Short mmCIF file of C-alpha atoms in Angstrom, two decimals:
data_model
loop_
_atom_site.label_atom_id
_atom_site.label_comp_id
_atom_site.label_asym_id
_atom_site.label_seq_id
_atom_site.Cartn_x
_atom_site.Cartn_y
_atom_site.Cartn_z
CA MET A 1 143.94 165.79 339.93
CA THR A 2 140.13 167.27 339.46
CA LEU A 3 139.31 170.40 337.09
CA ASP A 4 135.61 170.87 339.03
CA MET A 5 136.66 174.87 339.04
CA MET A 6 136.05 175.13 335.11
CA SER A 7 133.06 172.99 335.07
CA THR A 8 130.70 175.19 336.42
CA GLY A 9 130.39 179.23 336.04
CA GLY A 10 133.53 181.37 334.16
CA ALA A 11 133.18 182.64 330.63
CA GLY A 12 131.42 180.21 329.84
CA THR A 13 127.80 181.75 331.32
CA PRO A 14 125.49 179.90 329.73
CA SER A 15 122.93 181.86 327.40
CA PRO A 16 118.86 182.39 328.56
CA ALA A 17 118.26 180.39 325.57
CA TRP A 18 119.52 177.75 327.17
CA THR A 19 118.96 174.85 324.38
CA LYS A 20 120.36 176.82 321.74
CA PRO A 21 122.87 175.84 320.00
CA VAL A 22 127.31 177.17 321.40
CA ILE A 23 127.87 176.86 318.15
CA GLU A 24 126.09 177.79 314.34
CA THR A 25 127.06 178.58 310.94
CA ARG A 26 125.30 179.81 308.10
CA SER A 27 125.86 179.30 304.99
CA LEU A 28 129.65 179.96 305.75
CA ALA A 29 131.83 180.31 303.09
CA LYS A 30 135.43 181.88 301.68
CA THR A 31 136.78 182.69 298.70
CA PHE A 32 140.47 184.11 298.21
CA ALA A 33 141.19 186.24 295.08
CA ILE A 34 144.24 184.61 293.58
CA SER A 35 146.49 186.52 290.77
CA GLY A 36 142.55 187.65 289.91
CA SER A 37 141.22 183.93 289.14
CA GLU A 38 138.32 182.77 292.65
CA PHE A 39 138.98 180.09 294.08
CA VAL A 40 136.75 179.06 297.18
CA ALA A 41 138.66 177.61 300.15
CA LEU A 42 135.33 177.07 301.77
CA GLN A 43 131.51 176.69 299.63
CA GLY A 44 128.47 178.04 302.25
CA VAL A 45 128.31 175.87 306.10
CA ASP A 46 125.87 175.02 307.84
CA LEU A 47 126.81 173.52 311.37
CA ALA A 48 125.00 173.66 314.41
CA ILE A 49 127.05 172.44 317.88
CA GLU A 50 125.09 171.59 320.77
CA ARG A 51 127.24 172.82 324.19
CA GLY A 52 129.36 169.83 325.23
CA GLU A 53 129.67 168.22 322.04
CA PHE A 54 132.95 167.05 320.54
CA ILE A 55 133.30 167.91 316.99
CA SER A 56 135.71 166.74 314.26
CA PHE A 57 136.89 168.12 310.98
CA VAL A 58 139.15 165.80 308.92
CA GLY A 59 139.88 165.59 305.03
CA PRO A 60 143.02 166.03 303.07
CA SER A 61 144.71 169.68 302.84
CA GLY A 62 142.82 172.71 301.00
CA CYS A 63 138.92 170.97 302.05
CA GLY A 64 138.83 174.28 304.14
CA LYS A 65 138.81 172.90 307.32
CA SER A 66 140.84 175.13 309.10
CA THR A 67 139.75 178.53 306.82
CA LEU A 68 137.03 176.44 309.08
CA LEU A 69 137.94 177.57 313.00
CA ASN A 70 140.07 180.10 311.32
CA MET A 71 136.49 182.06 311.08
CA VAL A 72 134.83 181.10 313.50
CA ALA A 73 137.44 182.31 315.75
CA GLY A 74 136.92 185.49 314.11
CA LEU A 75 140.37 185.54 312.80
CA MET A 76 139.67 185.17 309.62
CA PRO A 77 136.27 186.70 308.14
CA ALA A 78 134.19 185.46 306.15
CA THR A 79 133.15 186.35 302.67
CA SER A 80 129.76 185.07 302.84
CA GLY A 81 127.47 184.06 305.62
CA GLU A 82 128.44 184.42 309.35
CA ALA A 83 129.40 182.39 312.66
CA LEU A 84 128.26 182.45 315.96
CA VAL A 85 128.97 181.97 319.39
CA ASN A 86 127.52 181.71 322.05
CA GLY A 87 124.27 182.92 319.73
CA VAL A 88 125.83 186.24 318.70
CA ALA A 89 127.63 186.43 315.09
CA VAL A 90 131.12 186.53 315.48
CA ARG A 91 133.42 189.49 314.57
CA GLU A 92 136.41 189.53 316.40
CA PRO A 93 138.63 186.88 318.76
CA SER A 94 136.44 186.45 321.90
CA ARG A 95 137.70 184.61 325.86
CA GLU A 96 135.29 182.10 325.14
CA VAL A 97 136.73 180.88 322.77
CA GLY A 98 140.25 179.27 323.23
CA PHE A 99 143.09 178.55 320.01
CA MET A 100 145.39 175.93 319.99
CA PHE A 101 147.51 175.42 317.36
CA GLN A 102 149.72 172.69 314.81
CA THR A 103 152.39 174.76 317.11
CA PRO A 104 152.24 175.41 320.65
CA VAL A 105 154.14 178.10 320.11
CA LEU A 106 155.62 178.34 323.95
CA LEU A 107 157.65 181.81 324.68
CA PRO A 108 161.22 180.41 324.85
CA TRP A 109 162.32 183.48 327.58
CA ARG A 110 159.55 182.39 329.57
CA THR A 111 159.14 179.62 332.42
CA VAL A 112 156.11 177.03 332.35
CA GLU A 113 154.21 179.07 334.29
CA GLN A 114 154.86 182.44 333.46
CA ASN A 115 153.46 181.23 330.10
CA VAL A 116 150.37 180.07 331.21
CA LEU A 117 149.98 182.77 332.72
CA MET A 118 150.59 185.07 329.74
CA PRO A 119 147.31 185.64 328.85
CA GLY A 120 146.45 186.42 332.09
CA GLU A 121 148.63 189.20 331.92
CA VAL A 122 147.01 191.30 328.10
CA PHE A 123 143.42 190.18 330.31
CA GLY A 124 145.32 192.36 332.58
CA ARG A 125 144.85 189.67 335.40
CA LYS A 126 147.68 189.10 337.66
CA ASP A 127 146.06 188.02 340.22
CA ASN A 128 146.65 185.10 342.90
CA ALA A 129 143.75 183.30 342.10
CA LEU A 130 144.58 182.96 339.49
CA ARG A 131 148.37 181.83 339.82
CA ASP A 132 146.73 179.06 341.86
CA LYS A 133 144.55 178.24 339.13
CA ALA A 134 147.22 177.73 336.19
CA ARG A 135 148.74 175.76 338.77
CA ALA A 136 145.82 173.68 339.11
CA VAL A 137 145.48 173.18 335.42
CA ILE A 138 149.30 172.40 334.65
CA GLU A 139 148.55 169.55 337.32
CA ALA A 140 145.67 168.68 335.81
CA VAL A 141 147.44 168.35 332.67
CA GLY A 142 150.86 166.10 334.32
CA LEU A 143 153.06 168.66 334.23
CA GLY A 144 152.88 169.48 338.22
CA GLY A 145 156.60 169.01 338.46
CA PHE A 146 157.50 171.66 335.53
CA VAL A 147 156.53 174.75 336.83
CA ASN A 148 159.38 176.42 336.18
CA ALA A 149 161.46 174.41 333.21
CA TYR A 150 161.48 176.38 330.23
CA PRO A 151 160.85 175.24 327.06
CA ARG A 152 163.26 173.80 325.58
CA GLN A 153 163.57 171.29 328.80
CA LEU A 154 160.11 170.52 327.52
CA SER A 155 159.11 167.75 324.90
CA GLY A 156 157.41 167.95 321.59
CA GLY A 157 154.39 166.18 323.50
CA MET A 158 154.67 168.56 326.93
CA GLN A 159 154.92 171.47 324.93
CA GLN A 160 151.77 170.91 323.60
CA ARG A 161 150.99 169.94 327.40
CA VAL A 162 151.89 173.99 328.36
CA ALA A 163 149.63 174.92 324.81
CA LEU A 164 146.45 173.18 327.12
CA ALA A 165 147.45 173.87 329.88
CA ARG A 166 147.71 177.80 328.74
CA VAL A 167 144.43 177.73 327.06
CA LEU A 168 142.53 175.79 329.51
CA THR A 169 143.36 178.67 332.75
CA TYR A 170 141.43 180.79 331.55
CA GLU A 171 137.52 178.41 331.25
CA PRO A 172 136.58 178.63 327.69
CA SER A 173 133.45 177.37 326.75
CA VAL A 174 134.58 176.99 323.91
CA LEU A 175 137.82 175.24 322.22
CA LEU A 176 138.76 174.78 318.88
CA MET A 177 142.00 173.05 317.64
CA ASP A 178 143.89 173.37 314.43
CA GLU A 179 145.87 169.95 314.08
CA PRO A 180 147.11 170.82 317.47
CA PHE A 181 148.48 167.43 317.65
CA GLY A 182 149.48 167.32 314.35
CA ALA A 183 153.29 167.02 314.90
CA LEU A 184 153.62 164.30 317.33
CA ASP A 185 154.64 160.46 317.71
CA GLU A 186 152.32 158.21 317.95
CA PHE A 187 152.38 156.91 320.96
CA THR A 188 152.27 160.96 322.17
CA ARG A 189 149.64 161.15 320.55
CA GLU A 190 147.38 158.81 322.16
CA ALA A 191 148.26 160.18 324.90
CA MET A 192 147.06 163.40 324.38
CA ASN A 193 144.02 162.22 323.08
CA LEU A 194 142.79 160.64 325.84
CA GLU A 195 143.48 162.98 328.84
CA LEU A 196 142.24 165.59 326.13
CA MET A 197 138.72 163.83 326.36
CA ARG A 198 139.31 163.85 330.05
CA ILE A 199 139.29 167.09 330.37
CA THR A 200 137.14 168.40 328.45
CA ARG A 201 134.42 166.65 329.51
CA GLN A 202 135.17 166.78 332.51
CA ALA A 203 134.73 170.67 332.19
CA GLY A 204 132.09 170.49 329.38
CA ILE A 205 133.62 172.61 327.22
CA THR A 206 132.43 172.20 324.34
CA VAL A 207 135.39 171.20 321.12
CA LEU A 208 136.06 171.87 317.72
CA PHE A 209 138.54 169.84 316.52
CA VAL A 210 140.66 169.74 313.34
CA THR A 211 142.73 166.76 312.20
CA HIS A 212 143.76 165.17 309.15
CA ASN A 213 143.88 161.79 311.12
CA ILE A 214 140.53 159.62 310.26
CA THR A 215 140.87 157.28 313.44
CA GLU A 216 141.59 160.50 315.66
CA ALA A 217 138.92 162.29 314.39
CA VAL A 218 136.41 159.09 315.36
CA PHE A 219 138.11 158.09 318.72
CA MET A 220 137.43 161.29 320.75
CA SER A 221 133.85 162.61 318.56
CA ASP A 222 130.40 162.79 319.10
CA ARG A 223 130.06 163.57 315.22
CA VAL A 224 133.15 163.77 312.48
CA VAL A 225 132.03 166.54 309.90
CA VAL A 226 134.27 164.88 306.27
CA MET A 227 135.27 167.68 304.27
CA THR A 228 136.26 167.40 300.53
CA PRO A 229 138.48 169.40 298.75
CA ARG A 230 138.25 171.56 295.13
CA PRO A 231 136.41 172.83 296.10
CA GLY A 232 136.69 173.24 299.94
CA LYS A 233 133.27 171.72 301.17
CA VAL A 234 131.36 169.82 304.04
CA SER A 235 131.03 166.32 302.13
CA GLY A 236 128.76 164.12 305.19
CA ILE A 237 128.39 164.46 308.87
CA VAL A 238 128.95 161.19 310.48
CA PRO A 239 127.40 160.14 314.32
CA VAL A 240 130.06 158.94 316.36
CA ASP A 241 127.33 156.52 318.56
CA LEU A 242 130.81 155.12 321.14
CA PRO A 243 130.07 154.90 324.15
CA ARG A 244 132.44 156.81 326.72
CA PRO A 245 134.77 156.82 328.85
CA ARG A 246 136.43 155.67 325.62
CA GLU A 247 139.00 153.79 326.23
CA ILE A 248 141.95 151.97 323.86
CA GLU A 249 139.61 149.36 323.71
CA THR A 250 137.38 151.49 322.35
CA MET A 251 139.82 151.60 319.13
CA GLN A 252 139.28 146.81 319.04
CA LEU A 253 134.96 147.02 319.04
CA PRO A 254 133.73 146.27 314.72
CA ARG A 255 131.48 150.02 315.79
CA PHE A 256 135.29 151.64 315.31
CA THR A 257 136.09 149.80 312.59
CA GLU A 258 133.13 150.73 310.72
CA ILE A 259 132.48 154.20 310.72
CA LEU A 260 136.11 154.51 310.30
CA PHE A 261 134.90 153.28 306.89
CA GLU A 262 132.29 155.22 306.57
CA VAL A 263 134.20 158.32 306.87
CA ARG A 264 136.78 157.33 304.73
CA HIS A 265 134.13 156.43 302.11
CA ILE A 266 133.08 159.49 302.05
CA LEU A 267 136.20 161.18 301.59
CA GLY A 268 136.63 159.24 298.46
CA GLY A 269 137.26 155.28 299.67
CA SER A 270 140.10 155.24 297.49
CA ARG A 271 142.90 157.21 299.93
CA GLY A 272 145.01 154.92 301.81
CA ALA A 273 145.60 155.22 305.76
CA HIS A 274 144.90 157.20 307.16
CA MET B 1 168.24 155.14 328.00
CA ALA B 2 170.90 154.43 330.03
CA LEU B 3 173.16 154.15 326.93
CA THR B 4 172.23 157.69 325.28
CA GLU B 5 172.89 159.01 328.85
CA ALA B 6 176.28 157.89 329.23
CA GLY B 7 176.68 158.60 324.82
CA SER B 8 176.00 161.97 325.97
CA VAL B 9 177.70 162.32 328.69
CA ARG B 10 180.72 161.20 327.13
CA LEU B 11 180.13 163.62 324.32
CA ASN B 12 180.25 166.68 326.84
CA ARG B 13 183.45 165.56 328.30
CA LYS B 14 184.79 165.67 324.78
CA ALA B 15 183.64 168.83 323.96
CA GLY B 16 185.62 170.70 327.38
CA SER B 17 188.87 169.21 327.62
CA GLY B 18 188.46 170.48 323.36
CA ASP B 19 187.25 174.20 324.43
CA LEU B 20 190.88 173.31 327.01
CA ARG B 21 193.31 172.86 323.61
CA PHE B 22 191.83 175.21 321.65
CA THR B 23 193.09 177.47 323.96
CA LEU B 24 195.66 176.59 324.52
CA ILE B 25 196.16 176.61 319.97
CA THR B 26 194.80 180.31 320.49
CA TRP B 27 197.50 181.31 322.76
CA GLY B 28 200.23 179.52 321.47
CA VAL B 29 199.63 181.51 317.78
CA LEU B 30 199.15 184.54 319.57
CA LEU B 31 202.79 184.31 321.52
CA LEU B 32 204.38 182.36 318.07
CA LEU B 33 202.94 185.78 315.84
CA ILE B 34 204.01 188.54 318.88
CA GLY B 35 207.29 185.96 318.41
CA LEU B 36 208.08 186.98 314.83
CA TRP B 37 206.79 190.20 315.24
CA GLU B 38 209.47 190.55 317.27
CA THR B 39 212.53 188.58 315.36
CA LEU B 40 211.69 189.05 312.16
CA PRO B 41 211.98 193.04 312.37
CA ARG B 42 215.37 192.55 314.49
CA MET B 43 216.92 190.65 312.02
CA GLY B 44 216.45 192.46 309.20
CA MET B 45 214.69 190.65 307.31
CA VAL B 46 211.76 193.24 307.57
CA SER B 47 212.53 197.14 308.27
CA ALA B 48 212.09 198.27 311.79
CA ILE B 49 210.35 201.61 309.70
CA ILE B 50 207.68 199.05 307.95
CA LEU B 51 207.49 197.05 311.00
CA PRO B 52 208.89 197.83 313.91
CA PRO B 53 209.48 194.72 316.78
CA PHE B 54 207.01 193.84 319.09
CA SER B 55 209.19 195.40 322.08
CA ALA B 56 209.57 198.46 320.60
CA VAL B 57 206.15 198.74 320.23
CA ALA B 58 205.73 197.92 323.51
CA ALA B 59 207.88 200.41 324.36
CA ALA B 60 205.97 203.78 323.31
CA LEU B 61 202.41 202.21 323.96
CA TRP B 62 204.73 202.66 327.96
CA SER B 63 205.78 205.90 326.81
CA LEU B 64 202.97 207.27 325.44
CA MET B 65 200.68 206.49 328.08
CA MET B 66 202.75 208.18 330.38
CA THR B 67 202.52 210.96 328.12
CA ASP B 68 199.85 214.53 329.50
CA PHE B 69 198.28 214.36 326.53
CA PHE B 70 197.51 211.00 325.83
CA LEU B 71 194.80 210.49 328.00
CA GLY B 72 193.03 213.43 325.91
CA HIS B 73 193.05 211.38 322.64
CA PHE B 74 191.57 208.94 324.12
CA ILE B 75 189.24 209.76 325.92
CA VAL B 76 188.35 212.11 322.80
CA THR B 77 187.92 209.02 320.43
CA LEU B 78 186.30 206.63 323.13
CA ARG B 79 183.81 209.81 323.37
CA GLU B 80 182.90 209.37 319.78
CA ILE B 81 183.11 205.75 319.60
CA LEU B 82 180.78 205.44 322.31
CA ILE B 83 177.83 208.71 321.48
CA GLY B 84 177.76 207.38 317.55
CA PHE B 85 177.47 204.01 318.81
CA VAL B 86 174.65 204.26 321.20
CA LEU B 87 173.09 206.90 318.09
CA GLY B 88 173.47 204.50 315.25
CA THR B 89 171.57 202.06 317.64
CA ALA B 90 168.86 204.09 318.45
CA ILE B 91 168.21 205.37 314.88
CA GLY B 92 168.72 201.83 313.22
CA PHE B 93 166.57 200.28 316.35
CA ALA B 94 163.17 202.79 315.93
CA ILE B 95 163.95 203.17 311.76
CA GLY B 96 164.05 199.09 312.19
CA VAL B 97 160.79 199.11 314.38
CA ALA B 98 158.69 201.73 311.86
CA LEU B 99 159.98 199.57 309.22
CA ALA B 100 158.43 195.88 310.96
CA ILE B 101 155.78 197.54 311.43
CA TRP B 102 154.17 199.72 309.03
CA PRO B 103 153.75 198.11 305.78
CA THR B 104 152.99 200.94 303.76
CA VAL B 105 156.32 203.53 305.34
CA LYS B 106 158.49 200.03 304.42
CA ARG B 107 156.83 200.54 301.03
CA VAL B 108 158.21 203.40 300.57
CA ALA B 109 161.13 203.98 302.65
CA TYR B 110 162.66 200.33 302.30
CA PRO B 111 164.11 200.89 298.79
CA PHE B 112 165.95 204.55 300.26
CA VAL B 113 167.43 203.10 302.64
CA VAL B 114 168.83 200.21 300.44
CA GLY B 115 169.74 202.98 297.88
CA PHE B 116 171.07 204.71 301.19
CA GLN B 117 173.49 201.73 302.22
CA ALA B 118 174.62 201.14 298.87
CA ILE B 119 176.55 204.00 299.13
CA PRO B 120 179.66 203.70 300.66
CA LYS B 121 179.82 206.18 303.07
CA ILE B 122 183.07 206.90 303.62
CA VAL B 123 182.60 209.52 300.91
CA PHE B 124 180.64 211.51 303.24
CA ALA B 125 183.70 212.45 305.13
CA PRO B 126 185.24 215.06 304.22
CA LEU B 127 181.17 216.37 303.56
CA PHE B 128 180.80 216.36 307.06
CA ILE B 129 183.53 218.45 308.16
CA ALA B 130 182.55 220.97 305.66
CA TRP B 131 178.77 220.34 307.04
CA PHE B 132 179.68 220.11 310.79
CA GLY B 133 183.51 221.49 311.27
CA PHE B 134 186.66 219.93 312.61
CA GLY B 135 184.51 219.18 316.52
CA GLU B 136 183.40 216.06 317.54
CA THR B 137 180.38 216.50 316.16
CA SER B 138 181.22 215.90 312.14
CA LYS B 139 182.56 212.33 313.75
CA VAL B 140 180.42 210.75 315.56
CA VAL B 141 177.70 211.34 313.12
CA MET B 142 180.20 209.74 310.18
CA ALA B 143 179.81 207.08 312.77
CA VAL B 144 176.16 206.95 313.41
CA VAL B 145 176.34 206.42 309.82
CA ILE B 146 177.70 203.54 309.02
CA ALA B 147 177.12 202.37 312.23
CA PHE B 148 172.56 202.06 311.85
CA PHE B 149 172.70 199.97 309.05
CA PRO B 150 173.23 196.36 310.75
CA VAL B 151 171.12 197.25 313.74
CA LEU B 152 168.18 198.52 311.13
CA ILE B 153 168.80 195.21 309.22
CA ASN B 154 168.65 192.73 312.13
CA THR B 155 165.66 194.61 313.65
CA MET B 156 163.71 194.42 310.34
CA VAL B 157 164.25 190.98 309.98
CA GLY B 158 164.06 189.73 313.51
CA LEU B 159 160.38 191.60 314.45
CA GLU B 160 159.43 190.17 310.53
CA SER B 161 160.36 187.04 311.65
CA VAL B 162 158.31 186.07 314.54
CA PRO B 163 156.18 182.51 313.59
CA ALA B 164 152.66 183.03 312.07
CA ASP B 165 151.14 181.44 315.01
CA ALA B 166 152.05 183.65 317.70
CA MET B 167 150.56 186.25 316.01
CA ARG B 168 148.28 184.23 316.05
CA LEU B 169 147.96 183.11 319.05
CA MET B 170 147.88 187.01 320.69
CA ARG B 171 145.17 188.27 317.86
CA SER B 172 142.95 184.80 318.99
CA ILE B 173 143.05 186.20 322.95
CA ARG B 174 142.79 189.81 321.99
CA ALA B 175 146.55 191.62 322.36
CA THR B 176 146.82 195.02 321.94
CA PRO B 177 149.49 195.34 318.82
CA MET B 178 151.78 197.32 321.86
CA GLN B 179 151.07 193.97 323.54
CA SER B 180 151.58 192.09 320.76
CA PHE B 181 154.96 193.97 320.23
CA LEU B 182 156.53 193.76 323.89
CA LYS B 183 155.41 189.99 324.65
CA VAL B 184 155.99 187.88 321.48
CA SER B 185 157.93 190.09 319.48
CA LEU B 186 160.50 192.18 320.91
CA PRO B 187 161.64 189.82 322.72
CA HIS B 188 162.14 186.74 319.59
CA ALA B 189 163.62 189.16 317.25
CA LEU B 190 166.33 189.94 320.75
CA PRO B 191 168.76 187.90 319.93
CA MET B 192 168.96 189.15 316.24
CA ILE B 193 168.98 192.67 317.48
CA PHE B 194 172.08 192.01 319.32
CA ALA B 195 173.68 190.89 316.23
CA GLY B 196 172.93 193.88 314.61
CA VAL B 197 173.99 195.78 318.00
CA LYS B 198 178.03 194.16 318.14
CA ALA B 199 178.41 194.70 314.47
CA ALA B 200 177.32 198.30 315.18
CA LEU B 201 180.17 198.87 317.49
CA THR B 202 183.09 198.14 315.49
CA PHE B 203 181.31 200.32 312.42
CA ALA B 204 181.63 202.61 314.73
CA VAL B 205 184.91 202.36 315.63
CA ILE B 206 185.39 202.85 311.88
CA GLY B 207 183.49 206.14 311.85
CA ALA B 208 185.49 207.77 314.18
CA ILE B 209 188.82 207.24 312.98
CA VAL B 210 188.00 207.83 309.84
CA GLY B 211 186.33 211.00 310.20
CA GLU B 212 189.17 212.46 311.89
CA PHE B 213 192.26 210.48 309.27
CA VAL B 214 189.87 213.08 306.78
CA GLY B 215 190.08 216.42 308.59
CA ALA B 216 190.97 216.79 312.77
CA SER B 217 192.58 218.47 315.46
CA GLU B 218 193.33 215.46 318.22
CA GLY B 219 192.57 211.50 318.63
CA LEU B 220 193.13 208.79 318.06
CA GLY B 221 193.04 208.80 314.83
CA TYR B 222 194.50 212.00 314.78
CA LEU B 223 197.52 210.87 316.62
CA VAL B 224 198.08 207.94 314.04
CA ASP B 225 197.54 210.14 310.85
CA LEU B 226 200.12 212.37 312.51
CA TYR B 227 202.41 209.88 313.91
CA ASN B 228 202.39 208.17 310.42
CA ASN B 229 203.53 211.49 308.81
CA GLN B 230 206.81 211.66 311.26
CA LEU B 231 207.52 208.45 310.62
CA ARG B 232 206.99 206.71 314.32
CA ILE B 233 205.76 204.12 312.84
CA ASP B 234 206.18 202.03 316.51
CA ARG B 235 204.02 205.05 318.04
CA VAL B 236 200.96 204.51 314.46
CA PHE B 237 201.39 200.54 315.90
CA ALA B 238 200.62 201.52 319.55
CA VAL B 239 197.58 203.20 319.04
CA VAL B 240 196.71 200.56 316.75
CA VAL B 241 196.91 198.30 319.66
CA VAL B 242 194.48 201.31 321.37
CA LEU B 243 192.17 200.96 319.20
CA ALA B 244 192.08 197.03 318.61
CA ALA B 245 191.51 197.32 322.98
CA ILE B 246 188.65 199.86 322.32
CA GLY B 247 186.97 197.53 319.82
CA ALA B 248 187.82 193.78 321.76
CA GLY B 249 186.89 195.48 325.08
CA GLY B 250 183.44 196.83 324.03
CA TYR B 251 182.45 193.69 322.69
CA PHE B 252 182.89 191.45 325.10
CA LEU B 253 180.93 193.13 326.96
CA LEU B 254 178.47 193.12 324.31
CA GLU B 255 179.20 189.22 324.10
CA TRP B 256 178.81 189.17 327.57
CA LEU B 257 174.98 191.46 327.98
CA ASP B 258 173.66 188.98 325.67
CA LYS B 259 174.65 185.78 327.19
CA LYS B 260 172.85 187.07 330.36
CA LEU B 261 169.85 188.91 328.45
CA ILE B 262 169.23 186.48 326.28
CA PHE B 263 169.37 183.45 328.29
CA TRP B 264 167.56 181.22 326.50
CA ARG B 265 169.01 181.27 322.86
CA THR B 266 169.56 177.66 321.98
CA GLU B 267 172.27 176.21 319.11
CA ASP B 268 169.48 175.62 316.86
CA ASN B 269 167.54 179.27 317.68
CA LYS B 270 164.91 179.45 315.08
#
């Protein structure tokens, strides 16, 4: 099952300036006021992300990676600077941008298919084409036999697959993921990593992936944005020049370990395993 | 894998036979209580004026149901309970929703709501008679005033306990507040709301009876008061049995509706 339907057209209509980055941040910063004193969650970040890129943001808690993602999503206003998606400043959430959370956030009273169709109801779409599309995507994420299952009948990994199907059905050009596999066991996480890479590359989706797992970040990404806390800021960007398509064997390459330690070095060197 | 499956099957069977055993024990305890109820007054250990034997109460219930006035009193009280229950539930739900979705309303009104709940509302009963007369209205108002609070609190808490990620999801797809409410918050809160509704029914029965005790010329509470003054204790108990049947019947009806409506409920519902 391929996702050829989502590879062209759809919501991500190419802007006239094709060469422009899909996502740009210009001195994007966030400050919270906590009981009178100011707390810098994120110092000015400048990023340019190309169409189809897979970018990971790694760092310990409090480095501002989720804050950055929320601002790009339009779920949180910036204190200063701005984020642009397809050249347009982000003011509110956009339907071109899909968001996935650490929890699958499925509605337990809806079947897998009804959960996937829920955003469609919000968008005012209830046509058969969307239904067919949803079924195809559910099959593509490996849940073909579970269309009519309820969330409680599924494992954590399968629930997160439903959440992935729910976001992919609406053909976002950008996918923002906030530690989506953080609650999964190592084996399930690996399977989800491979699947996510396959599907998003096939569809040409730009992915911003927040994680605290360095291995996962290096394994999937074109670039790893390394962030450090107090104050939250970008400390370095590590390009990942590993060949694609990537398989589990990719982790055996000496280059993989080199990049891993490069990231680790920027994080402060003294950190333990992931 | 096979081991766990076999284990879970055995567990299920155990739970099944345990259910049957508990049902038998429940019925056994009931029979024992009825037996004591019958024998203790008959053996003279308890005065029959204080506790008439079970058979006397059953006979009194039968003769009451044969009278031409009993059904009228029954319907009067049932109406008070049902109207009080429905109005109380509706008002509790509406205020609960308002408090949950408008933080400003909550900040202003919540102290008043809690303060009102702190009053033992039975003290209002004489006042309601003065305000609304001896008829149905004063009893319905009493039932409403006692019944609305559990629905209010459970609606508010249920709506406020929607996971933050679920609300972020709805915002990320630009759902309107109404869409978020109908598609996520309300169904999420439904199990809690229903628990409040079940409590409201029990409270509505109390409210109607208290109202009748304080001042009424008809209804089951009026009959209890009347027979108590006439020392017809067998009939007092007979009316109590009818009231218990109304409460229990309504409760089990709601429980059944609850199971139908909230089919996704699990043991570890978050």
